[in-house]
Every structure is written in C-alpha cells, then in structure tokens.
Short mmCIF file of C-alpha atoms and ligand atoms in Angstrom, two decimals:
data_model
loop_
_atom_site.label_atom_id
_atom_site.label_comp_id
_atom_site.label_asym_id
_atom_site.label_seq_id
_atom_site.Cartn_x
_atom_site.Cartn_y
_atom_site.Cartn_z
CA MET A 267 12.93 -10.35 12.78
CA GLU A 268 12.43 -13.40 14.37
CA THR A 269 11.68 -16.65 11.55
CA MET A 270 9.39 -18.67 14.00
CA MET A 271 5.67 -17.39 15.50
CA LYS A 272 2.59 -18.85 17.62
CA ALA A 273 0.26 -20.31 15.17
CA LEU A 274 -3.04 -22.58 15.56
CA ARG A 275 -2.16 -24.95 12.81
CA LEU A 276 -4.97 -27.72 12.00
CA ASN A 277 -2.91 -31.10 11.35
CA ALA A 278 -6.13 -33.22 10.94
CA PRO A 279 -9.54 -32.88 11.93
CA ASN A 280 -9.88 -32.01 15.18
CA ASP A 281 -6.67 -31.71 15.80
CA LEU A 282 -5.42 -27.86 16.21
CA GLU A 283 -2.59 -27.74 17.80
CA TYR A 284 -0.61 -24.25 19.64
CA CYS A 285 2.60 -24.53 18.51
CA ASP A 286 6.07 -22.82 16.55
CA VAL A 287 5.33 -22.49 13.19
CA PRO A 288 8.33 -20.88 10.62
CA VAL A 289 6.63 -16.81 9.73
CA PRO A 290 6.14 -16.52 5.63
CA GLU A 291 7.89 -14.55 3.73
CA PRO A 292 5.67 -12.04 1.70
CA GLY A 293 5.88 -12.45 -2.37
CA LEU A 294 4.78 -10.40 -5.41
CA ASN A 295 2.26 -8.37 -4.12
CA GLU A 296 2.07 -9.47 -1.01
CA VAL A 297 2.60 -7.92 2.66
CA LEU A 298 3.18 -9.68 5.84
CA CYS A 299 1.54 -8.85 8.63
CA LYS A 300 1.21 -8.81 12.16
CA VAL A 301 -1.86 -10.12 13.49
CA GLU A 302 -3.39 -7.88 16.78
CA SER A 303 -6.93 -9.64 16.19
CA THR A 304 -8.29 -12.63 15.13
CA SER A 305 -11.98 -12.47 14.80
CA ILE A 306 -13.74 -16.57 15.67
CA CYS A 307 -15.52 -17.12 12.56
CA GLY A 308 -19.07 -19.20 12.64
CA THR A 309 -17.50 -20.91 9.98
CA ASP A 310 -13.96 -21.36 12.21
CA PRO A 311 -15.39 -24.41 13.66
CA HIS A 312 -16.50 -26.39 11.08
CA ILE A 313 -13.23 -26.03 9.36
CA ILE A 314 -11.60 -27.41 12.75
CA GLY A 315 -14.54 -30.07 12.76
CA GLY A 316 -13.28 -31.29 9.27
CA ASP A 317 -17.20 -30.64 7.64
CA PHE A 318 -16.16 -29.85 4.22
CA PRO A 319 -13.82 -32.66 3.48
CA GLY A 320 -11.36 -32.09 0.38
CA PHE A 321 -12.75 -28.09 0.20
CA TRP A 322 -11.74 -25.93 3.48
CA PRO A 323 -9.07 -27.41 3.91
CA LYS A 324 -7.86 -28.77 0.42
CA ASP A 325 -4.70 -30.73 2.68
CA PHE A 326 -3.50 -30.37 5.89
CA PRO A 327 -1.73 -28.72 7.93
CA LEU A 328 -4.15 -25.49 7.84
CA ILE A 329 -3.83 -22.39 9.92
CA PRO A 330 -7.59 -21.02 10.40
CA GLY A 331 -8.75 -17.68 10.91
CA HIS A 332 -9.64 -14.81 8.68
CA GLU A 333 -10.98 -12.34 10.36
CA TRP A 334 -8.14 -9.98 11.47
CA ALA A 335 -6.69 -6.98 11.61
CA GLY A 336 -2.79 -6.33 11.94
CA GLU A 337 -0.07 -4.23 11.26
CA VAL A 338 2.38 -3.97 8.35
CA THR A 339 5.46 -4.90 9.22
CA GLU A 340 7.19 -6.28 5.81
CA LEU A 341 6.30 -5.52 2.13
CA GLY A 342 6.67 -8.11 -0.41
CA GLN A 343 7.81 -6.61 -4.41
CA ASN A 344 5.86 -3.82 -5.38
CA ALA A 345 3.71 -3.34 -2.41
CA ASP A 346 5.30 -0.28 -2.11
CA LEU A 347 4.49 0.49 -6.20
CA TYR A 348 1.17 0.55 -4.53
CA GLY A 349 1.10 2.70 -1.87
CA TRP A 350 1.58 -0.21 1.17
CA LYS A 351 4.04 0.53 3.67
CA LYS A 352 5.53 -0.87 7.09
CA GLY A 353 3.52 0.34 10.18
CA ASP A 354 0.03 0.63 8.44
CA ARG A 355 -3.03 -0.47 9.79
CA VAL A 356 -5.40 -3.27 8.40
CA ALA A 357 -8.11 -5.11 8.59
CA GLY A 358 -8.20 -8.28 6.13
CA ILE A 359 -10.98 -10.51 4.58
CA ALA A 360 -10.58 -14.66 3.32
CA ASN A 361 -11.26 -14.17 -0.51
CA MET A 362 -8.20 -13.13 -2.81
CA GLY A 363 -9.41 -13.49 -6.55
CA CYS A 364 -6.56 -14.34 -9.40
CA GLY A 365 -7.44 -11.36 -11.27
CA PHE A 366 -7.25 -11.68 -13.96
CA CYS A 367 -10.37 -14.47 -15.25
CA LYS A 368 -13.11 -12.56 -16.39
CA ASN A 369 -15.83 -12.71 -13.41
CA CYS A 370 -12.37 -11.36 -11.44
CA MET A 371 -12.26 -8.38 -14.38
CA GLU A 372 -15.75 -7.87 -13.76
CA GLY A 373 -15.37 -6.66 -10.23
CA ARG A 374 -16.79 -10.45 -9.26
CA TRP A 375 -14.36 -12.18 -7.19
CA THR A 376 -15.07 -14.32 -4.79
CA ILE A 377 -16.54 -15.96 -7.63
CA CYS A 378 -13.26 -16.07 -9.30
CA LEU A 379 -12.97 -18.97 -12.18
CA ASN A 380 -9.58 -20.11 -11.00
CA TYR A 381 -11.44 -20.59 -7.61
CA GLY A 382 -8.63 -23.07 -5.52
CA LYS A 383 -5.85 -23.11 -8.43
CA ASP A 384 -2.84 -23.12 -6.18
CA LYS A 385 -0.48 -19.96 -6.93
CA ILE A 386 -3.65 -18.09 -8.57
CA HIS A 387 -5.74 -18.00 -6.03
CA ASN A 388 -6.20 -17.86 -2.00
CA MET A 389 -8.82 -17.88 0.49
CA TYR A 390 -7.80 -17.16 4.39
CA GLY A 391 -7.54 -19.30 6.74
CA HIS A 392 -9.99 -21.77 4.51
CA ILE A 393 -7.07 -23.05 1.70
CA THR A 394 -4.36 -20.27 2.61
CA PRO A 395 -2.66 -19.68 5.92
CA GLY A 396 -4.75 -17.86 7.64
CA ALA A 397 -4.83 -14.81 10.82
CA TYR A 398 -4.60 -17.65 14.04
CA ALA A 399 -0.69 -16.90 13.57
CA GLN A 400 1.62 -13.94 15.38
CA TYR A 401 2.30 -13.31 11.19
CA ILE A 402 -0.42 -13.64 8.51
CA ARG A 403 1.32 -13.75 4.89
CA VAL A 404 -1.90 -11.69 2.16
CA SER A 405 -1.97 -10.44 -0.89
CA ILE A 406 -2.62 -6.30 -1.22
CA LYS A 407 -6.18 -7.18 -2.98
CA SER A 408 -7.46 -8.98 0.34
CA ILE A 409 -6.25 -5.96 3.02
CA ALA A 410 -7.74 -2.02 3.30
CA LYS A 411 -6.16 0.51 5.62
CA ILE A 412 -8.65 1.34 8.61
CA PRO A 413 -8.17 4.95 10.29
CA ASP A 414 -6.06 5.42 13.09
CA ASP A 415 -8.38 5.50 16.42
CA MET A 416 -9.98 2.64 15.03
CA ASP A 417 -9.36 -0.47 17.66
CA TYR A 418 -7.75 -3.81 16.13
CA ASN A 419 -11.03 -5.82 17.81
CA LEU A 420 -13.29 -3.81 15.49
CA ALA A 421 -10.87 -4.03 12.65
CA ALA A 422 -11.25 -7.27 13.00
CA CYS A 423 -15.06 -7.54 12.54
CA MET A 424 -15.20 -6.14 8.59
CA ASP A 425 -14.36 -9.05 7.18
CA PRO A 426 -18.00 -9.77 8.23
CA LEU A 427 -19.08 -6.41 8.14
CA SER A 428 -18.12 -6.32 4.57
CA ILE A 429 -20.43 -9.19 3.74
CA ALA A 430 -23.16 -7.89 5.72
CA LEU A 431 -22.63 -5.72 3.51
CA HIS A 432 -22.56 -7.02 0.19
CA MET A 433 -25.39 -9.12 1.11
CA VAL A 434 -27.23 -5.59 1.78
CA GLU A 435 -26.03 -4.15 -1.23
CA ARG A 436 -27.51 -6.60 -3.54
CA SER A 437 -31.07 -6.73 -2.14
CA GLY A 438 -31.25 -3.34 -3.81
CA ILE A 439 -32.16 -0.77 -0.69
CA GLN A 440 -33.74 2.00 -1.03
CA ALA A 441 -34.45 4.48 1.15
CA GLY A 442 -37.49 4.35 3.14
CA ASP A 443 -37.73 0.52 2.51
CA ASP A 444 -39.26 -1.97 5.66
CA VAL A 445 -37.07 -5.02 5.91
CA LEU A 446 -36.70 -7.96 7.76
CA VAL A 447 -33.57 -9.54 9.06
CA ASN A 448 -34.52 -13.22 8.76
CA GLY A 449 -31.59 -14.49 11.83
CA SER A 450 -30.03 -12.37 15.19
CA GLY A 451 -26.33 -13.82 15.05
CA ALA A 452 -23.59 -11.54 14.32
CA GLN A 453 -24.35 -11.29 10.66
CA GLY A 454 -27.79 -10.57 11.23
CA LEU A 455 -27.36 -7.80 13.29
CA MET A 456 -23.90 -6.86 11.22
CA ALA A 457 -27.20 -6.69 8.08
CA ILE A 458 -28.92 -4.16 11.00
CA ILE A 459 -26.01 -2.14 11.13
CA CYS A 460 -25.84 -1.66 7.36
CA CYS A 461 -29.29 -1.31 7.40
CA LYS A 462 -29.27 1.47 8.96
CA SER A 463 -26.66 3.03 7.54
CA LEU A 464 -27.91 3.00 3.85
CA GLY A 465 -31.70 4.23 5.06
CA ALA A 466 -33.74 1.19 5.79
CA GLY A 467 -37.98 2.34 7.33
CA ARG A 468 -37.94 -0.14 9.51
CA ILE A 469 -36.29 -2.86 10.11
CA PHE A 470 -37.68 -5.91 11.50
CA VAL A 471 -35.80 -8.36 13.15
CA THR A 472 -36.21 -12.03 14.22
CA GLY A 473 -34.38 -14.24 16.79
CA SER A 474 -35.21 -15.14 20.69
CA GLY A 475 -33.44 -13.82 23.98
CA ARG A 476 -30.36 -11.83 24.57
CA ARG A 477 -29.32 -11.72 20.43
CA LEU A 478 -32.67 -10.58 20.00
CA GLU A 479 -32.78 -8.14 22.61
CA GLN A 480 -29.17 -6.82 21.23
CA ALA A 481 -31.23 -6.58 17.96
CA ALA A 482 -33.70 -4.31 19.60
CA LYS A 483 -30.74 -2.46 20.59
CA LEU A 484 -29.71 -1.39 17.73
CA GLY A 485 -32.95 -0.25 16.71
CA ALA A 486 -35.00 -3.20 14.96
CA ILE A 487 -37.73 -3.98 15.37
CA PRO A 488 -37.94 -7.37 17.73
CA ILE A 489 -39.64 -10.46 16.45
CA ASN A 490 -39.23 -13.45 18.95
CA TYR A 491 -39.80 -17.27 16.11
CA ARG A 492 -40.71 -18.83 19.39
CA GLU A 493 -43.27 -17.03 21.04
CA GLU A 494 -44.90 -15.35 17.98
CA ASN A 495 -45.89 -15.85 14.13
CA ILE A 496 -43.40 -13.97 11.82
CA ALA A 497 -45.74 -13.38 8.92
CA GLU A 498 -48.88 -12.51 10.67
CA VAL A 499 -47.19 -10.06 12.75
CA ILE A 500 -45.11 -8.18 9.09
CA MET A 501 -48.35 -9.15 7.55
CA ASN A 502 -49.95 -6.23 9.95
CA ALA A 503 -47.81 -4.03 10.34
CA THR A 504 -47.27 -3.43 6.85
CA GLY A 505 -51.44 -3.52 5.77
CA GLY A 506 -50.58 -7.05 4.33
CA LEU A 507 -48.47 -5.57 2.00
CA GLY A 508 -44.75 -7.53 3.60
CA VAL A 509 -41.24 -6.17 3.51
CA LYS A 510 -39.38 -4.98 0.60
CA ARG A 511 -36.14 -6.20 1.59
CA VAL A 512 -35.31 -9.73 3.67
CA MET A 513 -31.85 -9.95 4.37
CA GLU A 514 -32.01 -13.74 5.37
CA CYS A 515 -29.20 -14.97 7.67
CA SER A 516 -30.85 -17.54 9.65
CA GLY A 517 -28.70 -19.91 8.37
CA THR A 518 -32.06 -22.28 7.92
CA ALA A 519 -34.18 -23.54 5.54
CA ASN A 520 -37.51 -22.90 7.83
CA GLY A 521 -35.77 -18.84 7.94
CA ILE A 522 -36.11 -18.95 3.79
CA ARG A 523 -39.38 -20.70 3.62
CA GLN A 524 -40.16 -17.44 5.86
CA SER A 525 -38.99 -15.04 3.73
CA TRP A 526 -41.49 -16.09 1.21
CA ASP A 527 -44.51 -15.15 2.85
CA VAL A 528 -43.39 -11.66 4.46
CA ILE A 529 -41.95 -10.71 0.99
CA ALA A 530 -43.83 -7.86 -0.79
CA ARG A 531 -44.94 -7.83 -4.07
CA GLY A 532 -41.57 -6.83 -6.60
CA GLY A 533 -39.30 -7.49 -3.01
CA CYS A 534 -36.24 -8.89 -2.69
CA ILE A 535 -34.93 -11.77 -0.78
CA SER A 536 -31.26 -11.47 -0.32
CA THR A 537 -29.41 -14.11 1.23
CA ILE A 538 -26.06 -15.22 3.10
CA SER A 539 -27.54 -18.73 4.37
CA LEU A 540 -25.81 -22.17 3.80
CA PRO A 541 -28.54 -24.71 4.81
CA LYS A 542 -27.93 -28.14 4.99
CA GLU A 543 -30.89 -29.12 3.23
CA GLU A 544 -32.72 -28.13 -0.14
CA VAL A 545 -35.04 -25.52 -0.04
CA PRO A 546 -37.76 -25.35 -2.86
CA VAL A 547 -38.65 -22.25 -4.55
CA PRO A 548 -41.91 -20.93 -5.79
CA ILE A 549 -41.81 -19.89 -8.62
CA ARG A 550 -45.09 -19.23 -9.12
CA LYS A 551 -44.31 -16.57 -6.59
CA LEU A 552 -41.36 -15.60 -7.83
CA VAL A 553 -42.32 -15.29 -11.14
CA LEU A 554 -45.70 -14.08 -10.52
CA ASP A 555 -44.62 -11.58 -8.46
CA GLU A 556 -41.48 -10.65 -10.02
CA ILE A 557 -39.51 -11.08 -6.58
CA ASP A 558 -35.19 -11.01 -6.70
CA PHE A 559 -33.56 -13.64 -5.17
CA HIS A 560 -30.12 -12.91 -4.55
CA GLY A 561 -27.06 -15.63 -3.09
CA ASN A 562 -24.14 -13.66 -1.69
CA ARG A 563 -20.94 -14.53 -1.80
CA ALA A 564 -18.92 -13.33 0.98
CA ASN A 565 -17.06 -9.77 0.61
CA PRO A 566 -16.04 -8.42 -3.67
CA ASN A 567 -15.34 -4.46 -3.00
CA THR A 568 -17.39 -3.91 0.04
CA LEU A 569 -14.68 -3.76 2.73
CA GLU A 570 -13.39 -0.36 2.18
CA LYS A 571 -17.27 0.35 2.49
CA ALA A 572 -17.48 -1.54 5.72
CA ILE A 573 -14.67 0.63 7.32
CA VAL A 574 -15.81 3.75 6.70
CA LEU A 575 -19.63 2.37 7.72
CA ALA A 576 -18.41 1.30 11.14
CA ASN A 577 -16.40 4.26 11.38
CA GLN A 578 -20.26 5.87 11.43
CA HIS A 579 -21.36 2.75 14.03
CA ARG A 580 -18.46 2.49 15.77
CA GLY A 581 -21.42 2.22 18.92
CA ASP A 582 -22.89 0.10 17.43
CA LEU A 583 -20.39 -2.27 16.44
CA GLU A 584 -18.47 -2.29 19.08
CA GLN A 585 -21.20 -3.64 21.51
CA LEU A 586 -21.08 -7.07 19.50
CA VAL A 587 -17.15 -7.61 20.39
CA THR A 588 -18.11 -9.44 23.45
CA HIS A 589 -14.52 -11.36 24.56
CA GLU A 590 -11.21 -11.00 24.44
CA PHE A 591 -8.75 -13.87 25.08
CA THR A 592 -4.88 -14.17 24.29
CA MET A 593 -4.04 -17.32 21.58
CA ALA A 594 -2.82 -19.11 24.29
CA ASP A 595 -5.75 -19.69 25.78
CA TYR A 596 -7.98 -20.64 22.65
CA LYS A 597 -9.49 -23.55 24.27
CA LYS A 598 -11.31 -22.29 26.17
CA ALA A 599 -12.30 -18.55 23.23
CA PHE A 600 -13.19 -21.45 21.50
CA GLU A 601 -15.79 -23.13 24.28
CA ILE A 602 -16.67 -19.83 25.10
CA PHE A 603 -17.95 -19.02 20.93
CA ASN A 604 -19.12 -22.74 20.01
CA GLY A 605 -21.61 -22.38 23.21
CA ARG A 606 -22.78 -19.60 23.25
CA LEU A 607 -21.82 -18.91 26.65
CA ASP A 608 -21.71 -15.75 28.62
CA ASN A 609 -23.37 -13.62 26.28
CA SER A 610 -20.84 -14.01 23.17
CA LEU A 611 -21.21 -12.90 20.46
CA LYS A 612 -18.04 -12.05 18.45
CA VAL A 613 -14.61 -13.43 20.23
CA ILE A 614 -11.60 -12.27 19.52
CA VAL A 615 -8.17 -13.79 20.09
CA LYS A 616 -4.97 -12.05 20.25
CA PRO A 617 -2.24 -13.78 18.63
CA ASN A 618 0.88 -10.87 20.08
CA LYS A 619 -0.49 -11.19 23.07
ZN1 ZN B 798 -16.11 -15.38 8.33
ZN1 ZN B 799 -10.99 -14.47 -11.41
#
C-alpha cells in the first residue's frame, strides 16, 4: 500500500494544486476507497472559487469532490461487521449525518443538528477531504454498493441523481401527475429520469439550446423559455389547471416565481434551487390553494434507490455523461465544464488514470 497519493488540493480560493498528499487511514466505521471516477458538480467551481467563505470549506486546505465511485481497498474498525469487504464496488455521496441527533434518528440526516462539527459530522468535498484524489476515506454511511456491471462513470452520478430523487419524492408525485421540471441542467435532466421512473404523466421541461434538446430526448415536452411563455404553454396544455408537481431546479429567483404561475390547486412545488436573491412567497395562493412548498437538502436515504433507478434507466443516464479526463488534466476538465463547452453535461475526472 502506497503512503502518498495524487490529489487536487485547494490551498486558498482559486488555488487548486495537483500534488502529493498522504493516503488517509480509515477509522471507526470507515473504509478507504480507490476513487475510479469523480464527476464535476456545479457546486465545485463555487467551492474552489471561495464563494462560501468559512462555510465550504471551513478552512484550508481542502480536497474537493463529492460525486464519485470506486472500490473499497481498506476496512476501518468495525466496517467488516456491517458486511463491507475489500473489493466492494461503491458509489459515494457528500453528506454524513452524526447518526445520533434527533433529525438523524428520524432519517433526516442532511439536516443533522450537529452539522459541521468536527469528528461527528462530515461533508465530503465541502468540509471533509473529498474525491479529487486517488483515495478517499469515507464513512460506510455515505456509500452504497453498485451492480457489478455498472460503469464507474455512471456510478459517479449517484450523488446528484439521489438529490433529484429526493426532490421528486418529496413532491408527493402520484402516477399520472403532470409535472413541470423547471430547468434543464444536469439536475433537471436527472429529475426527468426520476419522474419517468415514478410514473409521471406528462413531463414539461423548461430550458433552451442543447440541454433542452437533451431533455426532449429523455421524453419530456420542451418549453423554450427564450421563445415561449411558460405559464401560457402549461395552462393551455392542462386546460387551465396547471401541473400538480413542479420540480424547481432552475437555480434562479425567476424560476421559482414562474413555478407559482403554473402550479395546480392542491399541488406541490419541490425545489433544490439556491438563488442568490430572496424570493417572496405568494402566501395567499399558498394558503387558499393549499400549495405545498418543499425545500430539499441533498439526498437522505435515496442513494440506494437511485442506484436501482439508474440501473433501470442506464441508457438515459449514459447520455448525460459527456466527457472524461485524467485528474492531471483537471484544468481542461473544469474549463469544459464551467464554460459548458462542447455540449458538456457531466464531466468525469479519473484520479487513477
Ligand atoms: Zn454535487
Ligand atoms: Zn445528526
């Protein structure tokens, strides 16, 4: 076992260094994994750019990266008692709740009451060393096994897919419901796959350009927000009723406002968007039309389900993984991802290639 490994280490905002760091040692209820694929997340450039000072990361240096898949190579204390073995193929997620606070005990561990506390809470690639490295030390709470024949690049997308699934599940979607997926970035496209899987009726999707075309390929009804009035299109298509569920993943204040124009009476707006500005809630509509408005943080207990779903919809998901680079070539990888160049969606970095 080597003692040093290659990693991307963030020394200060915008100072990402490809360098040698010690291979970490797994502790109690942890394993060491060889990272085969890490997918660039939209949050990564913000973490690297220092957009969350003192929060993500809390301090420097940090190894970012939290959408990953790989193989278990070392077992920490007790990991074997939970059935983990060397050679297990796994997908990982960012969050790890403390496991003992009231929210964690209720299964809502992404809103752990001990969030950010050293030793008892982790968030890989945000405040805890992450997956832009040849190896990651990770809690067995933050990984799940993947099928033997599932590609690692696909498996590296289980973190975002399980986030989309949490948003879709929390919308209370029922078979046959008309849905609007607002936004056609990676999260929107993954939300479409989840909605299909859970039996949605018609799935409308907003966006423009290549990503909207991609959404249509997945079977959604495209609405180009640059050319069409979203509310008009949806109200016409639904006989003035609106859609029962909105999956809001535009990331913008405008997108959230639009959701209120198309939501049916008794419907639910479920969102993962974090717009920079505050958005007023139309409280009269919320009360008088009994609208549910759900915020969703990350992926509590949806990783295993997302893996099943991904396995059933491999063809759909494979279309979203557009690029692969070695980790040494990370500058190019981030350039392609950040600039949305070359029709990129999910861009994979290979730490061990
Ligand atoms: Zn992510
Ligand atoms: Zn907790």
